[in-house]
């Protein structure tokens, strides 16, 4: 970078280019939304058949292209703004040095050297002559300059040296910025095909990392999120960022933004969808590489030529199954996005995603926007649930994701004209084994702080969006109810109210309390139901193993809650339907979710007469 180039540089041109890429990113995002939330939805409503299915598949691929365009253009926009910030810092230093030189009656030459006039006390009848000096940045050379300036008879010499050094330092800083950003920007180039592959998403993640590493000055100028902030702190921080600053943070820190409780659902969803796409690409490439390196399955043992499984092959198989399970979970999440509009399903929001959280993976997926919903249900699954199994249907028993969808459909039917959001919350490490892990409260104890923060964040985001808290139900299945109990205790310790209107548990092995009131939960809004068959093994097993409080579980009359009538025949059938019609268990849950308390049927066949929400 030479003097003339930096002197005449207009960093606003880079900023205008950044604005252009940001506009393209926004247009790509809008196009993706249109395809997923409007066009596909209308096609499902009005058309059917194999041709429509094929068209919908093509639209999903096109939506993927737009998503990739959105992400890469967002990275480009941030990169150009960061380049402009680096160059502007150097240019400001140059302009300041030039202005100071001119005020000192010095002349800056076209190569950046500084000419100074004659001046100082006469010696032997002559005034010390003027001259031209070049700046340096090397510490040793600068020290020599200081010594020379100290003894030079012309006072302009020292001033010229100081200005020249500043000019040289500014030019060097601009050169470093140019050399840093030129290769980074060259790398931000997509393949020349129309297919967004796993490799493309892996490359996008690398692009983000490369830009983030070079954008310190630009990002540091944006107010950083609060360290260890609570959801209210996070919401306030986000509220005071400009649209450009928000885009920069989503672009450079998608995983952090996606996990930040208190932020709007649409911001978390955008960030987490990027993390999902990039992670899926990474895992698919790992699996492809692993499949090419399968070791021999068997090895010889003993002199008789006996065979046994090779340990290398067993290790290889375990890695393969782990990757395949995680990828299956990611495909299930994408599958939910693709089903938007099917049977009236609303837009899905990915409010949390971590493929490696506690080894099992974590996901928070909402049907409908909880920030603006009149009624929100947060469903917490139990033992053996992880990213790889969250979409598994067990015979007639629906998966955890499908349970949340059924809750949305039935709740929406009971609350016409109102907005409903149902959330599958798997942001904790659920026990892996019913017999060895589930009897321990350890998993619930570890997960309680995470659920605590999420519930606070859910209420905060809703309040910021609408000015009120809406109506929220926290629903726990099996061990998920134990987690709710431990979480409620954290609010009791903090002497703060539990941030939900109703708590509902199904097939609960215990909530670590003798009474609902011990958890700070109003007994009038504590609901519990049991099923038949193996559900009794879970509930009575929890009682025996100490997950209850003094041998008491939520479906005991002494617990103080309301025991709902259930027609569930097993531990997982609380969300069953028959010929499209909801079971009594599902209907009762939806009645609580929508605040229709007067319609809830209790175990003794009593229909409640309480006022509706």
XYZ file of C-alpha atoms in Angstrom:
613
model
C 0.000 0.000 0.000
C 1.680 3.264 -1.122
C 1.043 6.792 0.081
C -1.069 7.991 -2.851
C -3.332 4.926 -2.720
C -4.035 5.248 0.998
C -4.380 9.021 0.808
C -7.055 8.799 -1.882
C -8.724 5.664 -0.551
C -12.496 5.818 0.019
C -13.338 3.098 2.514
C -16.998 3.932 2.013
C -16.791 2.009 -1.258
C -16.043 -1.189 0.672
C -18.898 -0.391 3.025
C -21.242 0.122 0.076
C -20.151 -3.244 -1.310
C -20.797 -4.766 2.121
C -24.283 -3.256 2.104
C -24.844 -4.786 -1.325
C -23.883 -8.265 -0.173
C -26.001 -7.816 2.934
C -28.951 -6.901 0.725
C -28.363 -10.047 -1.342
C -28.187 -12.082 1.880
C -31.497 -10.607 3.014
C -33.096 -11.294 -0.369
C -31.857 -14.894 -0.291
C -33.268 -15.295 3.216
C -36.618 -13.875 2.088
C -36.636 -16.201 -0.919
C -35.910 -19.207 1.295
C -38.726 -18.208 3.642
C -41.101 -17.766 0.717
C -40.298 -21.227 -0.607
C -40.549 -22.992 2.757
C -43.373 -21.080 4.402
C -45.646 -19.856 1.619
C -45.154 -21.486 -1.773
C -44.695 -25.040 -0.490
C -47.516 -24.580 1.996
C -49.961 -23.409 -0.684
C -48.937 -26.256 -2.988
C -49.668 -28.803 -0.236
C -53.063 -27.248 0.435
C -54.274 -27.174 -3.145
C -52.437 -29.983 -4.961
C -51.485 -33.617 -4.474
C -49.806 -36.435 -6.340
C -46.344 -37.571 -7.408
C -45.753 -34.516 -9.591
C -46.339 -32.236 -6.603
C -44.012 -34.336 -4.458
C -41.308 -34.025 -7.101
C -41.855 -30.274 -7.338
C -41.663 -29.899 -3.565
C -38.375 -31.798 -3.568
C -36.964 -29.386 -6.143
C -38.191 -26.423 -4.110
C -36.399 -27.807 -1.050
C -33.168 -27.988 -3.037
C -33.683 -24.440 -4.243
C -34.325 -23.306 -0.664
C -31.021 -24.921 0.298
C -29.295 -22.875 -2.429
C -30.827 -19.676 -1.079
C -29.791 -20.579 2.468
C -26.205 -21.106 1.351
C -26.301 -17.797 -0.534
C -27.636 -16.053 2.557
C -24.844 -17.408 4.766
C -21.976 -16.768 2.359
C -23.150 -13.262 1.462
C -23.490 -12.511 5.172
C -19.878 -13.601 5.668
C -18.789 -11.481 2.696
C -20.611 -8.444 4.053
C -18.894 -8.777 7.402
C -15.515 -9.334 5.728
C -15.839 -6.147 3.673
C -16.947 -4.111 6.671
C -14.006 -5.500 8.649
C -11.609 -4.649 5.807
C -13.034 -1.138 5.684
C -12.588 -0.791 9.445
C -8.939 -1.892 9.263
C -8.159 0.403 6.338
C -10.068 3.315 7.836
C -8.038 3.031 11.032
C -4.829 3.258 8.999
C -6.181 6.074 6.814
C -7.281 8.097 9.850
C -3.751 7.844 11.235
C -2.339 8.914 7.884
C -4.712 11.859 7.554
C -3.920 12.998 11.093
C -0.172 12.802 10.435
C -0.515 14.751 7.174
C -2.645 17.422 8.857
C -0.073 17.810 11.633
C 2.728 18.034 9.078
C 0.981 20.802 7.176
C 0.317 22.724 10.385
C 4.066 22.557 11.076
C 4.861 24.023 7.625
C 6.129 20.645 6.429
C 5.499 19.134 3.003
C 4.457 15.527 2.534
C 5.815 14.195 -0.752
C 4.000 11.768 -3.050
C 6.075 8.865 -1.750
C 5.217 9.627 1.893
C 8.505 11.288 2.790
C 8.409 14.640 4.592
C 10.294 17.778 3.537
C 11.116 20.384 6.151
C 12.313 24.008 5.648
C 15.487 25.642 6.950
C 15.233 26.869 10.498
C 16.888 27.216 13.850
C 19.687 29.369 15.240
C 22.294 30.549 12.787
C 25.721 28.978 12.959
C 28.640 30.812 11.418
C 26.150 33.121 9.797
C 24.068 30.364 8.221
C 20.616 29.070 9.091
C 20.475 25.233 9.333
C 19.206 23.990 5.980
C 16.027 22.046 5.330
C 15.787 18.545 3.886
C 13.649 15.445 3.398
C 13.284 12.467 5.709
C 11.690 9.056 5.442
C 9.856 7.370 8.289
C 10.703 4.058 9.934
C 8.850 1.604 12.152
C 11.700 -0.625 13.310
C 12.284 0.037 17.042
C 16.059 0.330 16.659
C 15.777 2.721 13.722
C 13.212 4.802 15.619
C 15.586 5.042 18.565
C 18.314 6.336 16.248
C 15.845 8.853 14.833
C 15.110 10.135 18.322
C 18.817 10.582 19.032
C 19.349 12.423 15.741
C 16.365 14.682 16.368
C 17.700 15.528 19.817
C 21.023 16.878 18.476
C 19.925 18.260 15.100
C 20.203 22.084 14.956
C 17.070 22.485 12.826
C 13.927 22.091 15.007
C 11.881 21.228 11.919
C 13.945 18.069 11.533
C 12.498 16.449 14.680
C 8.960 17.414 13.696
C 9.449 16.044 10.188
C 10.841 12.770 11.536
C 7.873 12.342 13.887
C 5.371 12.916 11.079
C 7.280 10.673 8.675
C 7.339 7.860 11.208
C 3.600 8.175 11.720
C 2.973 8.150 7.968
C 5.152 5.078 7.519
C 3.396 3.316 10.397
C -0.004 4.078 8.830
C 1.158 2.778 5.448
C 2.520 -0.364 7.057
C -0.757 -0.931 8.917
C -2.733 -0.505 5.686
C -0.392 -2.892 3.869
C -0.845 -5.510 6.582
C -4.614 -5.123 6.327
C -4.474 -5.492 2.557
C -2.233 -8.556 2.763
C -4.474 -10.083 5.448
C -7.770 -9.565 3.660
C -6.825 -10.152 0.022
C -6.427 -13.947 0.398
C -9.431 -14.181 2.737
C -11.664 -12.449 0.215
C -10.323 -14.594 -2.621
C -11.320 -17.692 -0.661
C -14.915 -16.474 -0.393
C -15.775 -17.979 -3.742
C -18.373 -20.675 -4.258
C -18.189 -23.618 -6.652
C -19.372 -22.938 -10.167
C -22.151 -25.529 -9.963
C -25.752 -25.346 -8.762
C -25.475 -28.061 -6.113
C -24.888 -27.151 -2.485
C -22.927 -30.131 -1.209
C -21.643 -31.183 2.185
C -18.235 -29.883 1.128
C -19.758 -26.479 0.352
C -21.149 -26.188 3.884
C -17.844 -27.285 5.394
C -16.155 -24.636 3.276
C -18.685 -22.061 4.462
C -17.769 -22.834 8.061
C -14.076 -22.406 7.225
C -14.878 -19.108 5.514
C -16.636 -17.892 8.647
C -13.716 -18.894 10.853
C -11.211 -17.192 8.573
C -13.165 -13.931 8.488
C -13.838 -14.031 12.223
C -10.127 -14.417 12.951
C -9.344 -11.316 10.911
C -12.263 -9.138 11.968
C -11.166 -8.372 15.521
C -11.108 -4.596 15.096
C -14.533 -4.466 13.460
C -16.184 -6.868 15.895
C -14.539 -5.244 18.909
C -16.183 -1.977 17.903
C -19.566 -3.661 18.363
C -20.747 -3.904 21.938
C -19.972 -7.415 23.124
C -22.687 -9.596 24.654
C -22.784 -9.608 28.462
C -20.467 -12.139 30.062
C -22.502 -14.736 31.930
C -25.552 -12.547 31.298
C -29.014 -13.668 32.269
C -31.782 -13.681 29.624
C -32.801 -10.116 30.504
C -29.221 -8.907 29.987
C -29.043 -10.746 26.672
C -32.334 -9.276 25.483
C -31.239 -5.734 26.372
C -27.932 -6.200 24.552
C -29.668 -7.441 21.422
C -32.273 -4.687 21.555
C -29.625 -1.961 21.342
C -27.660 -3.421 18.426
C -28.238 -2.054 14.936
C -29.455 -4.359 12.166
C -25.932 -4.436 10.672
C -24.398 -5.310 14.041
C -26.932 -8.082 14.592
C -26.189 -9.520 11.166
C -22.459 -9.445 11.920
C -22.913 -11.375 15.151
C -25.224 -13.961 13.569
C -22.780 -14.353 10.688
C -19.623 -14.646 12.790
C -20.956 -16.339 15.943
C -23.966 -18.458 14.919
C -23.489 -21.095 17.633
C -23.266 -18.477 20.392
C -26.272 -16.497 19.164
C -28.289 -19.672 18.666
C -27.739 -20.689 22.286
C -28.390 -17.288 23.865
C -31.534 -17.345 26.023
C -33.636 -14.197 25.891
C -32.960 -13.446 22.228
C -35.826 -13.450 19.694
C -36.792 -16.831 18.287
C -36.219 -15.747 14.692
C -32.623 -14.686 15.452
C -31.835 -17.939 17.253
C -33.481 -19.929 14.470
C -31.449 -18.222 11.752
C -28.209 -18.809 13.643
C -28.977 -22.430 14.507
C -30.021 -23.314 10.972
C -26.571 -22.222 9.840
C -24.952 -24.351 12.546
C -27.153 -27.288 11.532
C -26.286 -27.036 7.825
C -22.563 -26.633 8.435
C -22.449 -29.406 11.023
C -24.410 -31.807 8.857
C -22.005 -31.189 5.987
C -19.066 -31.803 8.303
C -20.531 -35.052 9.668
C -21.487 -36.346 6.225
C -17.924 -35.801 5.003
C -16.553 -37.568 8.078
C -18.864 -40.508 7.446
C -17.872 -40.687 3.771
C -14.192 -40.749 4.739
C -14.840 -43.355 7.430
C -16.689 -45.616 4.993
C -13.600 -45.641 2.791
C -11.364 -46.812 5.622
C -13.164 -49.885 6.934
C -10.611 -52.273 8.468
C -10.893 -56.089 8.232
C -13.872 -57.285 10.246
C -12.230 -60.439 11.643
C -8.773 -61.473 12.779
C -7.165 -64.860 13.450
C -6.717 -65.990 17.043
C -4.940 -69.081 18.218
C -3.158 -71.773 16.267
C -6.391 -73.426 15.049
C -7.322 -70.474 12.907
C -10.201 -69.345 15.114
C -11.651 -65.969 14.179
C -12.905 -63.045 16.261
C -14.043 -59.541 15.581
C -11.131 -57.167 15.080
C -10.931 -54.475 17.759
C -10.109 -51.946 15.053
C -13.272 -52.945 13.217
C -15.372 -52.710 16.387
C -14.009 -49.210 17.061
C -14.666 -48.300 13.431
C -18.240 -49.607 13.685
C -18.892 -47.589 16.869
C -17.682 -44.385 15.201
C -19.798 -45.134 12.140
C -22.946 -45.777 14.187
C -22.390 -42.600 16.202
C -22.010 -40.491 13.061
C -24.996 -42.137 11.392
C -27.133 -41.526 14.475
C -26.229 -37.850 14.660
C -26.828 -37.402 10.931
C -30.206 -39.139 11.259
C -31.162 -36.642 13.959
C -30.097 -33.723 11.783
C -32.078 -35.129 8.872
C -35.102 -35.352 11.163
C -34.781 -31.675 12.059
C -34.512 -30.774 8.380
C -37.464 -33.068 7.742
C -39.546 -30.997 10.133
C -38.578 -27.845 8.245
C -39.626 -29.560 5.025
C -43.028 -30.545 6.468
C -44.054 -26.951 7.168
C -47.603 -26.573 5.911
C -48.256 -30.312 5.931
C -51.554 -30.783 7.707
C -51.413 -27.125 8.683
C -48.074 -27.375 10.527
C -46.684 -23.898 11.221
C -43.149 -22.718 10.614
C -40.553 -24.507 12.713
C -37.992 -22.628 14.822
C -34.667 -24.234 15.748
C -34.020 -22.594 19.112
C -31.086 -24.732 20.137
C -28.727 -27.178 18.473
C -25.523 -28.817 19.642
C -24.640 -32.154 18.007
C -22.067 -33.013 20.652
C -23.669 -31.650 23.829
C -22.894 -34.128 26.638
C -22.012 -36.607 23.907
C -25.664 -37.267 23.042
C -26.499 -34.052 21.237
C -29.057 -31.393 22.080
C -31.933 -29.800 20.219
C -34.756 -27.351 20.935
C -37.346 -27.282 18.159
C -40.563 -25.247 18.172
C -43.738 -25.528 16.136
C -44.763 -21.890 15.735
C -43.097 -18.811 17.167
C -43.165 -18.923 20.993
C -42.353 -15.209 21.206
C -45.765 -14.258 19.856
C -47.861 -17.292 20.868
C -50.915 -16.937 23.069
C -50.243 -20.435 24.410
C -46.852 -22.146 24.595
C -46.133 -25.724 25.681
C -42.569 -26.824 26.432
C -42.354 -30.606 26.187
C -39.389 -32.301 27.910
C -38.722 -35.926 26.964
C -37.215 -38.524 29.262
C -34.876 -41.509 29.408
C -32.963 -42.719 26.298
C -33.804 -39.616 24.282
C -30.944 -38.051 22.332
C -30.334 -36.420 18.965
C -30.209 -39.751 17.173
C -33.523 -41.017 18.612
C -35.593 -37.864 18.867
C -37.458 -38.662 15.663
C -37.776 -42.417 16.205
C -41.311 -43.786 16.082
C -41.731 -46.968 18.132
C -44.503 -48.855 16.396
C -47.692 -46.901 17.021
C -45.921 -44.704 19.583
C -44.998 -41.313 18.077
C -41.502 -39.852 18.354
C -40.737 -36.926 20.634
C -40.881 -34.526 17.692
C -44.209 -35.969 16.570
C -45.618 -35.714 20.108
C -44.950 -32.003 20.061
C -46.621 -31.743 16.661
C -49.704 -33.582 17.904
C -49.877 -31.281 20.903
C -49.801 -28.334 18.496
C -52.574 -29.725 16.302
C -54.940 -30.556 19.150
C -54.185 -27.330 21.030
C -54.740 -25.322 17.869
C -58.074 -27.065 17.360
C -59.144 -26.067 20.872
C -57.997 -22.464 20.492
C -59.177 -21.257 17.078
C -57.996 -17.770 16.248
C -55.191 -17.975 18.800
C -51.502 -18.626 18.253
C -50.037 -21.827 19.692
C -46.413 -22.914 19.940
C -45.257 -26.334 21.121
C -41.580 -26.937 21.795
C -39.550 -30.130 22.066
C -36.855 -29.242 24.618
C -33.954 -31.691 24.664
C -31.198 -29.448 25.977
C -30.042 -31.780 28.715
C -28.305 -35.130 28.941
C -31.162 -37.604 29.403
C -30.358 -40.935 31.087
C -29.225 -43.568 28.594
C -30.466 -46.631 30.426
C -33.759 -47.178 32.260
C -32.266 -49.564 34.810
C -28.787 -48.166 35.475
C -29.149 -44.426 34.833
C -32.795 -43.392 35.235
C -32.986 -44.157 38.991
C -30.371 -41.427 39.595
C -31.290 -37.784 40.082
C -27.866 -36.738 38.759
C -29.059 -36.146 35.205
C -31.926 -33.932 36.364
C -29.675 -32.055 38.762
C -27.192 -31.287 35.964
C -29.920 -30.291 33.524
C -31.856 -28.041 35.934
C -29.718 -24.882 35.426
C -30.149 -25.194 31.650
C -33.926 -25.531 31.878
C -33.999 -22.697 34.416
C -32.255 -20.349 31.981
C -34.401 -21.470 29.065
C -37.676 -20.868 30.895
C -36.478 -17.422 31.948
C -35.388 -16.729 28.385
C -38.692 -17.913 26.942
C -40.622 -15.539 29.172
C -38.192 -12.667 28.526
C -38.348 -13.045 24.732
C -42.150 -13.180 24.817
C -42.354 -10.067 26.994
C -40.007 -8.125 24.693
C -42.007 -9.190 21.644
C -45.545 -8.653 22.928
C -45.429 -6.786 26.230
C -46.964 -9.719 28.118
C -45.912 -13.207 29.175
C -48.575 -15.235 27.390
C -49.724 -18.577 28.801
C -47.008 -21.208 29.241
C -47.237 -24.885 30.169
C -44.177 -26.978 31.017
C -44.843 -30.614 30.213
C -42.554 -33.440 31.317
C -42.688 -37.055 30.231
C -41.144 -39.713 32.434
C -37.684 -38.534 33.597
C -38.443 -35.136 32.044
C -40.778 -34.564 34.988
C -37.904 -35.228 37.406
C -35.930 -32.539 35.617
C -38.861 -30.129 36.040
C -38.873 -30.860 39.768
C -35.170 -30.123 40.182
C -35.562 -26.990 38.058
C -38.477 -25.753 40.165
C -36.250 -26.092 43.241
C -33.750 -23.639 41.706
C -36.495 -21.015 41.519
C -37.538 -21.754 45.096
C -33.933 -21.265 46.236
C -33.762 -17.964 44.335
C -37.134 -16.958 45.807
C -38.423 -16.240 42.310
C -41.691 -17.549 40.803
C -41.605 -20.487 38.423
C -41.932 -18.866 34.969
C -44.841 -20.960 33.752
C -48.570 -20.947 34.378
C -49.072 -24.706 34.426
C -46.937 -27.794 34.994
C -48.137 -31.088 33.526
C -46.404 -34.451 33.904
C -47.130 -37.799 32.281
C -45.755 -41.121 33.491
C -43.700 -39.387 36.169
C -41.333 -41.472 38.324
C -41.182 -38.545 40.786
C -40.333 -34.867 41.029
C -38.071 -34.968 44.094
C -40.767 -33.461 46.326
C -43.614 -34.589 48.565
C -45.938 -31.759 47.570
C -46.421 -29.544 44.547
C -46.236 -26.537 46.858
C -42.705 -27.590 47.899
C -41.687 -26.833 44.319
C -43.289 -23.397 44.331
C -45.998 -24.696 41.994
C -49.606 -23.745 42.618
C -51.409 -27.090 43.266
C -54.343 -25.759 41.232
C -52.010 -25.652 38.223
C -50.110 -28.877 38.830
C -51.413 -31.668 36.579
C -50.430 -35.344 36.412
C -51.504 -38.459 34.544
C -50.512 -42.125 34.471
C -50.822 -44.793 31.822
C -51.254 -48.517 31.883
C -48.908 -51.409 31.179
C -45.227 -50.606 31.586
C -46.038 -47.075 32.702
C -46.749 -48.499 36.141
C -43.259 -50.004 36.169
C -41.777 -46.536 35.595
C -43.927 -44.706 38.122
C -43.691 -47.317 40.851
C -40.027 -47.888 40.094
C -39.363 -44.181 40.525
C -41.213 -44.214 43.813
C -39.157 -47.187 45.042
C -35.823 -45.777 43.829
C -36.297 -42.401 45.484
C -37.076 -40.070 42.572
C -40.219 -39.026 44.393
C -40.320 -37.212 47.692
C -40.508 -39.615 50.596
C -42.041 -42.238 48.338
C -44.601 -39.856 46.860
C -45.075 -39.190 43.130
C -47.253 -36.605 41.311
C -50.164 -38.989 40.687
C -50.566 -39.629 44.419
C -53.479 -37.652 45.899
C -51.203 -36.462 48.704
C -48.927 -34.674 46.241
C -51.597 -32.010 45.966
C -51.933 -31.694 42.217
C -54.813 -32.573 39.948
C -54.823 -36.148 38.677
C -56.080 -36.255 35.101
C -57.925 -39.127 33.544
C -55.835 -40.977 30.959
C -56.528 -43.669 28.410
C -52.848 -44.288 27.671
C -52.219 -48.020 27.532
C -48.452 -47.769 27.899
C -45.666 -45.439 28.994
C -45.334 -43.774 25.601
C -48.938 -43.606 24.426
C -50.095 -40.364 26.062
C -50.055 -38.745 22.596
C -51.862 -41.455 20.634
C -54.474 -40.762 18.015
C -56.908 -43.080 16.300
C -58.156 -42.371 12.811
C -56.826 -38.847 13.259
C -58.804 -38.247 16.452
C -56.942 -37.374 19.645
C -56.986 -39.747 22.593
C -58.407 -38.569 25.908
C -54.853 -38.215 27.248
C -53.888 -35.939 24.365
C -57.112 -33.943 24.642
C -56.596 -33.379 28.364
C -53.074 -32.109 27.775
C -54.266 -29.717 25.066
C -57.000 -28.430 27.383
C -54.401 -27.448 29.948
C -52.095 -25.981 27.289
C -54.868 -23.725 25.999
C -56.149 -22.827 29.459
C -59.476 -24.640 29.038
C -59.327 -25.914 32.594
C -63.075 -26.355 32.846
C -62.957 -29.085 30.181
C -60.228 -31.188 31.826
C -61.479 -34.604 32.991
C -59.979 -35.803 36.252
C -59.262 -39.386 37.242
C -62.496 -39.604 39.249
C -64.428 -38.520 36.114
C -65.025 -35.056 37.510
C -65.063 -32.276 34.939
C -63.432 -29.193 36.405
C -65.547 -26.076 36.720
C -62.675 -23.628 37.100
C -62.683 -20.572 34.930
C -60.793 -20.933 31.677
C -57.512 -19.105 31.270
